[in-house]
mmCIF file with all atom_site columns, C-alpha atoms in Angstrom:
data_model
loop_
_atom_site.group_PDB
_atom_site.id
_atom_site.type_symbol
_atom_site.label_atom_id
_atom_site.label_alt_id
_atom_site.label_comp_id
_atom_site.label_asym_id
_atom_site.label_entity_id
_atom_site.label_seq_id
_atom_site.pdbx_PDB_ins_code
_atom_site.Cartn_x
_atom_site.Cartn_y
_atom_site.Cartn_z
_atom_site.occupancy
_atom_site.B_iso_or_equiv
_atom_site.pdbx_formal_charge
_atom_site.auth_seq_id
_atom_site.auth_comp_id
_atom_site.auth_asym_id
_atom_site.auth_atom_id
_atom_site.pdbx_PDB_model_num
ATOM 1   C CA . UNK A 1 1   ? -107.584 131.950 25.557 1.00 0.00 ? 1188 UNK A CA 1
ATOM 2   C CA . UNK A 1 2   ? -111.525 131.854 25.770 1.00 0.00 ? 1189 UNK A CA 1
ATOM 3   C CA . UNK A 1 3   ? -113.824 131.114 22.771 1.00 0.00 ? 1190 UNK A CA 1
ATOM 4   C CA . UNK A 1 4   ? -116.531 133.777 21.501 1.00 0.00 ? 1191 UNK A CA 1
ATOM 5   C CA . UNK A 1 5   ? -119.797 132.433 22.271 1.00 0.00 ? 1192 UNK A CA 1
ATOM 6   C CA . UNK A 1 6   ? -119.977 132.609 18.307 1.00 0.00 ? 1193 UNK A CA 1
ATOM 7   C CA . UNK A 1 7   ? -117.220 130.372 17.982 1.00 0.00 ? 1194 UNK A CA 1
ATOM 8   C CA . UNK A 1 8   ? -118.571 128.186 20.473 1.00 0.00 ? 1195 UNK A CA 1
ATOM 9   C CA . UNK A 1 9   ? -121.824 127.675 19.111 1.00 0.00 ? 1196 UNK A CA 1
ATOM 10  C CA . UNK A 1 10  ? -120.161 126.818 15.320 1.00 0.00 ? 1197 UNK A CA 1
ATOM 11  C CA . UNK A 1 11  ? -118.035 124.349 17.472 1.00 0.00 ? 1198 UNK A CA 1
ATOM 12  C CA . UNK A 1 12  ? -120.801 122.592 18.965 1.00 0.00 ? 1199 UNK A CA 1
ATOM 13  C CA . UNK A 1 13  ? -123.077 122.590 15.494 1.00 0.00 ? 1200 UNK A CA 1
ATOM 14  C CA . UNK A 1 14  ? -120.000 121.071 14.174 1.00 0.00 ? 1201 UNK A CA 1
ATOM 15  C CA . UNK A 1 15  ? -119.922 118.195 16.625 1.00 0.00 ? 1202 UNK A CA 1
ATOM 16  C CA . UNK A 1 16  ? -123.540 117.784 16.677 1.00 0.00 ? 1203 UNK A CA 1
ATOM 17  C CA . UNK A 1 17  ? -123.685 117.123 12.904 1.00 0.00 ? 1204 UNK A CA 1
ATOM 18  C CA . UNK A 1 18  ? -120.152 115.305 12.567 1.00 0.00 ? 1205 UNK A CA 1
ATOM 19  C CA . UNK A 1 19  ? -122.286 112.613 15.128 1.00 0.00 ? 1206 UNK A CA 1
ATOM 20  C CA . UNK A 1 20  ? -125.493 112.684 13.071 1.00 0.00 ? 1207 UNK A CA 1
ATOM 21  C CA . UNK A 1 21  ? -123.476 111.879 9.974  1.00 0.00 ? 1208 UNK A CA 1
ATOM 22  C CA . UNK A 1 22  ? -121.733 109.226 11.877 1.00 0.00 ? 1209 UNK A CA 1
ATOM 23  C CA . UNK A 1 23  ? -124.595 107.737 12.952 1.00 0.00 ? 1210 UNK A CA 1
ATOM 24  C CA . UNK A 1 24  ? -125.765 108.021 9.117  1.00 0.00 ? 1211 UNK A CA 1
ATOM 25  C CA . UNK A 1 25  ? -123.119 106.385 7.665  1.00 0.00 ? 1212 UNK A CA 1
ATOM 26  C CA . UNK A 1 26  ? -123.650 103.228 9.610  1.00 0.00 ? 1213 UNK A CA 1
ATOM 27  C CA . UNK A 1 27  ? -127.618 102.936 9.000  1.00 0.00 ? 1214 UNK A CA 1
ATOM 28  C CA . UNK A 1 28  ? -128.245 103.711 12.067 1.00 0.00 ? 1215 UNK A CA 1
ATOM 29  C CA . UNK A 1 29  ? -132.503 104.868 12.429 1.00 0.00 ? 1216 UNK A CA 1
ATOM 30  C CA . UNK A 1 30  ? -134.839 104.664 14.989 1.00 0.00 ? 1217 UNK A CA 1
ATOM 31  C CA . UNK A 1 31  ? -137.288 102.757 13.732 1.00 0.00 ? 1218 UNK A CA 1
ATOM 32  C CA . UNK A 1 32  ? -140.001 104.300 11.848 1.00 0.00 ? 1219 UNK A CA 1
ATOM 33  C CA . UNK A 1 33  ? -139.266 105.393 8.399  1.00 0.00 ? 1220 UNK A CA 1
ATOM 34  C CA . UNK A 1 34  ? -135.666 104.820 8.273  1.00 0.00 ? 1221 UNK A CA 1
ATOM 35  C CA . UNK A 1 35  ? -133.374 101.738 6.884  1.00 0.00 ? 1222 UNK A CA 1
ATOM 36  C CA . UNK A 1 36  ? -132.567 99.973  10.580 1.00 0.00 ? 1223 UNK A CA 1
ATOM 37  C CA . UNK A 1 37  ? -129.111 98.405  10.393 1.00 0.00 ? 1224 UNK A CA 1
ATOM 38  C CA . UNK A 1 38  ? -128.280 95.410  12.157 1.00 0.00 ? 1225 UNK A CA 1
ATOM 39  C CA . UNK A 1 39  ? -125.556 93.596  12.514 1.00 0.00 ? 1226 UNK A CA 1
ATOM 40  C CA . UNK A 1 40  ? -126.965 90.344  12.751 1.00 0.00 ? 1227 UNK A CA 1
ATOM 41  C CA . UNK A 1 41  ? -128.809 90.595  9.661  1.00 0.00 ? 1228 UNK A CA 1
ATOM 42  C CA . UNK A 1 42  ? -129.243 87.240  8.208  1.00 0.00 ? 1229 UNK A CA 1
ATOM 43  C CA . UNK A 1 43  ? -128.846 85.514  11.762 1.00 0.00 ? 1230 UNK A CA 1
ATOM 44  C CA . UNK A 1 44  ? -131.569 83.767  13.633 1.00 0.00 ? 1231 UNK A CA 1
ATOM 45  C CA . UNK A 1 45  ? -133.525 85.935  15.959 1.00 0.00 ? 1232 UNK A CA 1
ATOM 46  C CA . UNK A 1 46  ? -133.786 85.015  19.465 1.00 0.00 ? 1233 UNK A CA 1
ATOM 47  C CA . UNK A 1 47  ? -136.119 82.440  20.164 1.00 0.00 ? 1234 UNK A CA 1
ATOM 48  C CA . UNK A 1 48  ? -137.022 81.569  16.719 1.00 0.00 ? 1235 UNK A CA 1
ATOM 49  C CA . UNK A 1 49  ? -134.767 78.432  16.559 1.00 0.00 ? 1236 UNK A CA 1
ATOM 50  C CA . UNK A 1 50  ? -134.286 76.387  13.313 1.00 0.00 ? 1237 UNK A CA 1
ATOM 51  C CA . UNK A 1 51  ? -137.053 73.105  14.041 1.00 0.00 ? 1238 UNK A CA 1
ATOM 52  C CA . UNK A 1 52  ? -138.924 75.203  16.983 1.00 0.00 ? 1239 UNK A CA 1
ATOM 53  C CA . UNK A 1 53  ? -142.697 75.447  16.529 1.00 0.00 ? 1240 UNK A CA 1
ATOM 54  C CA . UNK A 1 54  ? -143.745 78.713  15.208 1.00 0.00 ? 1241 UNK A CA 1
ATOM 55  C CA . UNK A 1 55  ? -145.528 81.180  17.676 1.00 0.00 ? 1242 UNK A CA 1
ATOM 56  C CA . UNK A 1 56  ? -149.199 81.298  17.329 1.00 0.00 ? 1243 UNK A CA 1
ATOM 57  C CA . UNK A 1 57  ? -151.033 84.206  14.976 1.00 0.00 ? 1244 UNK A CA 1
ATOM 58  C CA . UNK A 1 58  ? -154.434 85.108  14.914 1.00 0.00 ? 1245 UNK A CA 1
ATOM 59  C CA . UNK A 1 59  ? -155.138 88.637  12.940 1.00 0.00 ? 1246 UNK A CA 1
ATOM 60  C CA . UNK A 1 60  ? -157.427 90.828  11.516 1.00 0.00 ? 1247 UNK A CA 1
ATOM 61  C CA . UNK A 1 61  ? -157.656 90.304  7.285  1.00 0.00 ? 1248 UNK A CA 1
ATOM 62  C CA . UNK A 1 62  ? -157.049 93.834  5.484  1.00 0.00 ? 1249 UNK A CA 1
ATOM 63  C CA . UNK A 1 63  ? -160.406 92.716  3.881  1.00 0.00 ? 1250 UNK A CA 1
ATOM 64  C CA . UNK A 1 64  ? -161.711 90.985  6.820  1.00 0.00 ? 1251 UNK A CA 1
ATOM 65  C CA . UNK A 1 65  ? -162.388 87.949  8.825  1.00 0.00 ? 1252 UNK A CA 1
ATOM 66  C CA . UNK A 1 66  ? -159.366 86.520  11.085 1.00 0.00 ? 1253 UNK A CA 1
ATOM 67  C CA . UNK A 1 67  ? -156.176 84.674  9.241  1.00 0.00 ? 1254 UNK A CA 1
ATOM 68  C CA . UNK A 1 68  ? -154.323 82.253  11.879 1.00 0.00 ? 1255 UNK A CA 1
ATOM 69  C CA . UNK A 1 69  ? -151.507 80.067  11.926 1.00 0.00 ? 1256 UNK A CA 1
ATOM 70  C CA . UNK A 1 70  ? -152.702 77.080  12.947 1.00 0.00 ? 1257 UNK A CA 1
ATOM 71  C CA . UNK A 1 71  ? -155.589 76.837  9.922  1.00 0.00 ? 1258 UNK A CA 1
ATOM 72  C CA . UNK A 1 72  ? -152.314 76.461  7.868  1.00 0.00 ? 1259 UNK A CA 1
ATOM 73  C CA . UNK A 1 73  ? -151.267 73.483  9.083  1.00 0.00 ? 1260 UNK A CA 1
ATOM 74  C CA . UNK A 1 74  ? -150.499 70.971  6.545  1.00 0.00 ? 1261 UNK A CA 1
ATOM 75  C CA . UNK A 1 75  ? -149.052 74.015  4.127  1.00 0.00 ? 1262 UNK A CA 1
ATOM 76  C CA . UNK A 1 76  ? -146.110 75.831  4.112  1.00 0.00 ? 1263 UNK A CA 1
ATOM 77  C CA . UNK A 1 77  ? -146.474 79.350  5.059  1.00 0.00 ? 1264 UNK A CA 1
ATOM 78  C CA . UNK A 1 78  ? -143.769 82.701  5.167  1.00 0.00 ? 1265 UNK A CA 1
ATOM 79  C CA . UNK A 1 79  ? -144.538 85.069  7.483  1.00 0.00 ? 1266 UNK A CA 1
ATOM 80  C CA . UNK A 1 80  ? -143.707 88.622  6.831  1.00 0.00 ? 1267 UNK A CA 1
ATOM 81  C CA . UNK A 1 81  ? -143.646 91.456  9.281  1.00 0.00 ? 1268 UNK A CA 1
ATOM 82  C CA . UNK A 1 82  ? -143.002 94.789  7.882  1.00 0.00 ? 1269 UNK A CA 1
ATOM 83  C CA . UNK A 1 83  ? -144.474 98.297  7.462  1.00 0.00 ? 1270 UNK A CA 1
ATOM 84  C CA . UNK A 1 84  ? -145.357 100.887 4.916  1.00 0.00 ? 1271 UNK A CA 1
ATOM 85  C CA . UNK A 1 85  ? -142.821 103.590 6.006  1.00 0.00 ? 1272 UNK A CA 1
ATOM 86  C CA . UNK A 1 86  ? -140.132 100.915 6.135  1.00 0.00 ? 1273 UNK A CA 1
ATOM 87  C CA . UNK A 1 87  ? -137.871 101.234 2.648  1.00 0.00 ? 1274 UNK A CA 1
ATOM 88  C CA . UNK A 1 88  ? -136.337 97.716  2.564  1.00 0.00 ? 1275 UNK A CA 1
ATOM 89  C CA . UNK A 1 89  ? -140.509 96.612  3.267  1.00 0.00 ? 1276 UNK A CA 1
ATOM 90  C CA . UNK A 1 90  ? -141.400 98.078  0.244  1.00 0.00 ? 1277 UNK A CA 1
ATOM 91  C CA . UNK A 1 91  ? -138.458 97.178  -1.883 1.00 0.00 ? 1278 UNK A CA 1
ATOM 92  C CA . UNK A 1 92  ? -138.601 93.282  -1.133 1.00 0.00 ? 1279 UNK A CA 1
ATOM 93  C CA . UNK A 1 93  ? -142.853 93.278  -1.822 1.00 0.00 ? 1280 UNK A CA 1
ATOM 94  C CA . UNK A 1 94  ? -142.358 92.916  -5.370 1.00 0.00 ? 1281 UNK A CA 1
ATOM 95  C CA . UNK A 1 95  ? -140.457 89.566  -4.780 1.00 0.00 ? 1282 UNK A CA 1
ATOM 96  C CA . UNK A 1 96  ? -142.476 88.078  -2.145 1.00 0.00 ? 1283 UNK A CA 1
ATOM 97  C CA . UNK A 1 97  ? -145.682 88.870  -4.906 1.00 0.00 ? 1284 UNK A CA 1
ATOM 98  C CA . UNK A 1 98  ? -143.878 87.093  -7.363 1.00 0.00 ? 1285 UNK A CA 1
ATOM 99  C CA . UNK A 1 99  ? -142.786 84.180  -5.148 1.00 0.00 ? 1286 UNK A CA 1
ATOM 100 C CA . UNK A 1 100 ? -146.756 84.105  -4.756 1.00 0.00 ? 1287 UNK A CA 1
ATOM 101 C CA . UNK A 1 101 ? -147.392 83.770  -7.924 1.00 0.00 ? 1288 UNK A CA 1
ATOM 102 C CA . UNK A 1 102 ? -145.321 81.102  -8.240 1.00 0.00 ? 1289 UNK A CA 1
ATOM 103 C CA . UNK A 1 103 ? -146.132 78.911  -5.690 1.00 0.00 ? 1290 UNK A CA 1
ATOM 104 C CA . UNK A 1 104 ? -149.491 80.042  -4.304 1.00 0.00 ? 1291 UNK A CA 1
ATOM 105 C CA . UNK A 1 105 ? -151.107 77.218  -6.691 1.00 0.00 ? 1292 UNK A CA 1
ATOM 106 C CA . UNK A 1 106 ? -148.336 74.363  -5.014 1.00 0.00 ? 1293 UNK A CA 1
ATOM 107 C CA . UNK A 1 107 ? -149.679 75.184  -1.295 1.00 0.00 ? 1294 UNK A CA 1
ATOM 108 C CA . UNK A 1 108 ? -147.792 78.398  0.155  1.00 0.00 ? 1295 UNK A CA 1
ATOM 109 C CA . UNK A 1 109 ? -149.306 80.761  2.263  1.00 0.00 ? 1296 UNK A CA 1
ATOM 110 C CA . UNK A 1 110 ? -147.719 84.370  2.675  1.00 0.00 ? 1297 UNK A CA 1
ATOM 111 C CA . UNK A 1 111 ? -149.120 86.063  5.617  1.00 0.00 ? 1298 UNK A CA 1
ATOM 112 C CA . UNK A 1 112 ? -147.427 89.548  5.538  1.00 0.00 ? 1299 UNK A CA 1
ATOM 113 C CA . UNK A 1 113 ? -147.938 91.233  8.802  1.00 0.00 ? 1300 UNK A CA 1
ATOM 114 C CA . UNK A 1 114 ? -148.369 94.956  8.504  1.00 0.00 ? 1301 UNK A CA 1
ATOM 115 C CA . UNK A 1 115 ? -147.425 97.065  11.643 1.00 0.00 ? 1302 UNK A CA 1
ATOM 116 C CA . UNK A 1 116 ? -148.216 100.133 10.541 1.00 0.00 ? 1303 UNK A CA 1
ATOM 117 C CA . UNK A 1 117 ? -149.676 102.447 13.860 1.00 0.00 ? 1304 UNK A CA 1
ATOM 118 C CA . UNK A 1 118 ? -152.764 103.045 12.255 1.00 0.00 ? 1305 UNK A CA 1
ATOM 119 C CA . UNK A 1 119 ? -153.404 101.243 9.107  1.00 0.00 ? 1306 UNK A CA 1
ATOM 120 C CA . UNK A 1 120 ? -156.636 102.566 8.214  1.00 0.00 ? 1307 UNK A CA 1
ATOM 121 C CA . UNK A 1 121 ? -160.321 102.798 9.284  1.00 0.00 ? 1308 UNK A CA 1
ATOM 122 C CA . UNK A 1 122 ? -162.778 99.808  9.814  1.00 0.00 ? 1309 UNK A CA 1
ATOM 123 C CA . UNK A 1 123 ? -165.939 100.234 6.791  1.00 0.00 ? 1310 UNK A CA 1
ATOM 124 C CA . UNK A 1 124 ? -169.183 99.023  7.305  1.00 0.00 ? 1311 UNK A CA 1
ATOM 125 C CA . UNK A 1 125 ? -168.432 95.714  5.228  1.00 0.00 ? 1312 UNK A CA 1
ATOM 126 C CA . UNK A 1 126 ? -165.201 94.963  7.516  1.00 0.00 ? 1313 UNK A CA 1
ATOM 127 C CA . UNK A 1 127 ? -162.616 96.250  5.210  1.00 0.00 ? 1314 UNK A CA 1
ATOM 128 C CA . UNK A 1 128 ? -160.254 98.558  6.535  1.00 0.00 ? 1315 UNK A CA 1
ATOM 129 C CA . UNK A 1 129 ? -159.011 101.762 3.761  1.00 0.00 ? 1316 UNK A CA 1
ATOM 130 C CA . UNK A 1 130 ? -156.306 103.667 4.583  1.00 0.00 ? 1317 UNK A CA 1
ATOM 131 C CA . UNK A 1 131 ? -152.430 103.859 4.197  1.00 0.00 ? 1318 UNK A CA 1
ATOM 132 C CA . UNK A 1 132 ? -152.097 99.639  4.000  1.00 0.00 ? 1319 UNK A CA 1
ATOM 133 C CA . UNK A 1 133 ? -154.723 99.349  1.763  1.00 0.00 ? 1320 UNK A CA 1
ATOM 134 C CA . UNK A 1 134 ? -153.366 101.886 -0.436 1.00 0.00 ? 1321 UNK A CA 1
ATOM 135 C CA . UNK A 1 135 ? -150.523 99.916  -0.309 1.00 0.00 ? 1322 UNK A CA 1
ATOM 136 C CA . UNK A 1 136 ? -151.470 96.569  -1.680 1.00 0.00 ? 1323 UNK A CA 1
ATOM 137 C CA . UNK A 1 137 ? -153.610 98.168  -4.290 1.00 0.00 ? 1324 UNK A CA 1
ATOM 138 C CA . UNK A 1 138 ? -150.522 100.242 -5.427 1.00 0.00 ? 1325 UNK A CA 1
ATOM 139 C CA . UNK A 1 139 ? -148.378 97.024  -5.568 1.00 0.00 ? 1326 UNK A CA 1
ATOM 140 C CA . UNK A 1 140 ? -150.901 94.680  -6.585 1.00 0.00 ? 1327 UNK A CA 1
ATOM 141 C CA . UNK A 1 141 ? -150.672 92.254  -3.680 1.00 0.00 ? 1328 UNK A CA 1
ATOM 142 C CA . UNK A 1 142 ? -152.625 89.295  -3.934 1.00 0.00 ? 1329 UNK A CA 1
ATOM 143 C CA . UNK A 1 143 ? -151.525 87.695  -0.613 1.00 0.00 ? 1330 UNK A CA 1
ATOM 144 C CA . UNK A 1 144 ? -153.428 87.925  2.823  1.00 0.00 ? 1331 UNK A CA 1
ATOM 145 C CA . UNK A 1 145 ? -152.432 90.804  4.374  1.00 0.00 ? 1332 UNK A CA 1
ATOM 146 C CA . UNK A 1 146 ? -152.910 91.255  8.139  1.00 0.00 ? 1333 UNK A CA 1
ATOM 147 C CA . UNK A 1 147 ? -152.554 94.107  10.241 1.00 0.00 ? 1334 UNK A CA 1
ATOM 148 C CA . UNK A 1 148 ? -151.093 94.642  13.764 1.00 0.00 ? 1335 UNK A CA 1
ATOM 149 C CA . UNK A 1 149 ? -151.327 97.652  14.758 1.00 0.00 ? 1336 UNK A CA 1
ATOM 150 C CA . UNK A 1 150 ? -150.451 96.714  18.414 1.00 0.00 ? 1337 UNK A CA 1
ATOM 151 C CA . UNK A 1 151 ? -147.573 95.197  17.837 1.00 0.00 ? 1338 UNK A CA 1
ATOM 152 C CA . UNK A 1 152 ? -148.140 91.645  19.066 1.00 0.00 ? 1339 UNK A CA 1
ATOM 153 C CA . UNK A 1 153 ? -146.880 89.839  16.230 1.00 0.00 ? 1340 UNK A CA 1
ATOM 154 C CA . UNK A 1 154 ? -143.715 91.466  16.851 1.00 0.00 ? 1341 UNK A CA 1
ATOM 155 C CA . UNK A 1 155 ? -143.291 90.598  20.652 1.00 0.00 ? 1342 UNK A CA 1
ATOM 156 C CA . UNK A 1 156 ? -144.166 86.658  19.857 1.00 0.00 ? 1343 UNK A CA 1
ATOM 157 C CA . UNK A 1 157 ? -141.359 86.729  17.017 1.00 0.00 ? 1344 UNK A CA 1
ATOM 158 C CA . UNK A 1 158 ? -139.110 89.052  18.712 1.00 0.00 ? 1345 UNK A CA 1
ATOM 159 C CA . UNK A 1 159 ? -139.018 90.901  15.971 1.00 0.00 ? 1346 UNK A CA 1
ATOM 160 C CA . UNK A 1 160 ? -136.489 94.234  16.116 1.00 0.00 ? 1347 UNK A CA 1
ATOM 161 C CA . UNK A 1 161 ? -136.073 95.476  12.916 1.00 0.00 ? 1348 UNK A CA 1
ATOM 162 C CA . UNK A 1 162 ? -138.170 95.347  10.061 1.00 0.00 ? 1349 UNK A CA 1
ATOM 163 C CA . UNK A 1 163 ? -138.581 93.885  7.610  1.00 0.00 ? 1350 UNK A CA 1
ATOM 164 C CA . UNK A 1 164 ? -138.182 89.830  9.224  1.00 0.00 ? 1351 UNK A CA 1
ATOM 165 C CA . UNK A 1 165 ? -139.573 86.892  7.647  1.00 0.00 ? 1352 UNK A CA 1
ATOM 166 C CA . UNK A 1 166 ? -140.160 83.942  8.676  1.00 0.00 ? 1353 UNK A CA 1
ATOM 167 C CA . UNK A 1 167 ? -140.243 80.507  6.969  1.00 0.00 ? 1354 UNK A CA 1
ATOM 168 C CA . UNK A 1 168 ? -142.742 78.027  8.464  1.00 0.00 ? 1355 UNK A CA 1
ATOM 169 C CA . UNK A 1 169 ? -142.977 74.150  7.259  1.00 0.00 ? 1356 UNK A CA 1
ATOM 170 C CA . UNK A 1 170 ? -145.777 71.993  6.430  1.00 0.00 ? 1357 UNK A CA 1
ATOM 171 C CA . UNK A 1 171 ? -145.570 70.933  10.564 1.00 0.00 ? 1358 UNK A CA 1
ATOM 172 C CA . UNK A 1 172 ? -145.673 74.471  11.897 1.00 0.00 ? 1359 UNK A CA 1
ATOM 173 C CA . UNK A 1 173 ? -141.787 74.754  12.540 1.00 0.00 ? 1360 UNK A CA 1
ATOM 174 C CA . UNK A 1 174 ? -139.803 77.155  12.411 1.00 0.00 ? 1361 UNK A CA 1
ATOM 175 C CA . UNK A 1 175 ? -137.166 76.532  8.791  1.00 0.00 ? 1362 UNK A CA 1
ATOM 176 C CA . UNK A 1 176 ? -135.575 80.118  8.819  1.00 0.00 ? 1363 UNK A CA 1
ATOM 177 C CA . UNK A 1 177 ? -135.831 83.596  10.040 1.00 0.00 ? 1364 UNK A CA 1
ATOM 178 C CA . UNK A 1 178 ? -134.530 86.095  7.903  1.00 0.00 ? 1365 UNK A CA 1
ATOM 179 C CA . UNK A 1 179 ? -133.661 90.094  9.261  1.00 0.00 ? 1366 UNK A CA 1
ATOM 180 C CA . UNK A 1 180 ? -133.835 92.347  6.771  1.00 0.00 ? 1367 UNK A CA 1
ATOM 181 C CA . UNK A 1 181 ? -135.208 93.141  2.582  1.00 0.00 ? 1368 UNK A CA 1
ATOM 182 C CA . UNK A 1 182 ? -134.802 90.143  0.127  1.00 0.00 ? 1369 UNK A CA 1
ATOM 183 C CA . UNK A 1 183 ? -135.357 89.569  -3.235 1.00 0.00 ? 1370 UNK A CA 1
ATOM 184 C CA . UNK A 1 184 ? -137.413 86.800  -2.556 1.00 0.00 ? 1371 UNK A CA 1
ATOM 185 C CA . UNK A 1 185 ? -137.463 85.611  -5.686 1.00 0.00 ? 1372 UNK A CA 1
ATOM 186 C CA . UNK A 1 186 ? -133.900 85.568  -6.208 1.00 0.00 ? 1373 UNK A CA 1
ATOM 187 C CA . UNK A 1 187 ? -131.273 82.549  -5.143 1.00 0.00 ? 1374 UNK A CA 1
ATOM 188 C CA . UNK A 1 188 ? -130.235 81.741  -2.200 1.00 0.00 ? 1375 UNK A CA 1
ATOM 189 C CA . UNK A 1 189 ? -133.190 82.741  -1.105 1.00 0.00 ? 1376 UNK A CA 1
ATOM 190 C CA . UNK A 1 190 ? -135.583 81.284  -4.273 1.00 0.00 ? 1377 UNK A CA 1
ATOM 191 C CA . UNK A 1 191 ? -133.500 77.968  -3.183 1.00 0.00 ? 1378 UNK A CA 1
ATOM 192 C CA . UNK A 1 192 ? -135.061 78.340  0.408  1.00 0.00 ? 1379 UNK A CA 1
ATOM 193 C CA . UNK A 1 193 ? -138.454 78.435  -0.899 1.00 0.00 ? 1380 UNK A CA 1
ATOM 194 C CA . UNK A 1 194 ? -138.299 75.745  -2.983 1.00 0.00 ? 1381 UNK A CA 1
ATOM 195 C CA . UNK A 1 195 ? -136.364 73.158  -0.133 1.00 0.00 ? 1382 UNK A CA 1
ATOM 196 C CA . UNK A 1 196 ? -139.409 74.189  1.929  1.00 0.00 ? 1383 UNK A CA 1
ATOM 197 C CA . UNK A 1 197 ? -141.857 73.656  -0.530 1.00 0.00 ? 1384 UNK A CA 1
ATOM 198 C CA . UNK A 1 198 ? -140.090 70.206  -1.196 1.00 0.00 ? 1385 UNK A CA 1
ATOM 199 C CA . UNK A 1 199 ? -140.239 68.986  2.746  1.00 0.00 ? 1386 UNK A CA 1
ATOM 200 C CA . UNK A 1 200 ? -143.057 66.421  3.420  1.00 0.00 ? 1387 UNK A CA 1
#
């Protein structure tokens, strides 16, 4: 018995959406604008060891000058890597603001990475406008934000999926790496803050 190439072609629309939903169901995305799943979420990324120093940052300020790492020492600092089109990015911003608020005035730095491919255009007094800076005017971000457009940030903190944070102590080491959106603000992860505000 042969197949009409009708039937044929419903048979392989069938298949080819039966996959996509699939692939749906388990988060699957590729990276820019959908939810990534990962199954390691909440597990240390690779080379970002508990008590290792943190890789170095140097960056571009959303309203200019250069943000680094290293001026930080002696604080405690979170950094955040994430992106506008990235839906668990957006939803954990709130939290991280409000963690801000919180403890800016004790010492912590937030230095939220944005990777966006083209955050926006240069102005003549070194801000950049554009998608970011919509952004953090929409959310009311008080925080430095710093943009990577190139990706570097990423490739120091092998960073895969967005968002990840990182946790940074008063020393520059490495206290936790977290995959994934947070509520910040929120225990266990509130209790994280606080044990790393509390370190010496």
């Amino acid at each position: 018995m042969t197949l009409s190439d009708r039937t044929r072609d419903f048979l392989v629309a069938g298949v080819f959406m039966a996959v996509v939903a699939g692939l749906l169901a388990v988060g699957w995305a590729d990276g820019r604008g959908g939810e990534p799943f990962d199954p390691r979420a909440g597990m240390p990324l690779e080379g970002l060891e508990t008590g290792s120093r943190a890789p170095s940052l140097e960056l571009p300020r959303l309203n200019g000058g250069t943000a680094t790492l290293a001026s930080l020492r002696g604080r405690p600092v979170i950094v955040n890597i994430w992106a506008t089109w990235c839906p668990p990015c957006v939803r954990e911003m709130p939290s991280l603001q409000r963690v801000y608020e919180r403890f800016g005035g004790q010492g912590l730095e937030i230095l939220a990475v944005a990777v966006d491919d083209v955050p926006g255009v240069e102005q003549p007094d070194g801000r950049v406008e554009g998608i970011v800076s919509r952004f953090v005017d929409e959310y009311g971000l008080t925080f430095p934000v710093l943009l990577d457009p190139t990706g570097t940030t990423e490739r120091r903190y092998g960073t895969e999926y967005l968002p990840t944070t990182v946790l940074i102590d008063r020393r520059g080491r490495i206290v936790a790496a977290e995959i994934g959106g947070r509520e910040w603000d929120r225990p266990p992860y509130l209790d994280m803050i606080e044990a790393l505000m509390e370190e010496g």
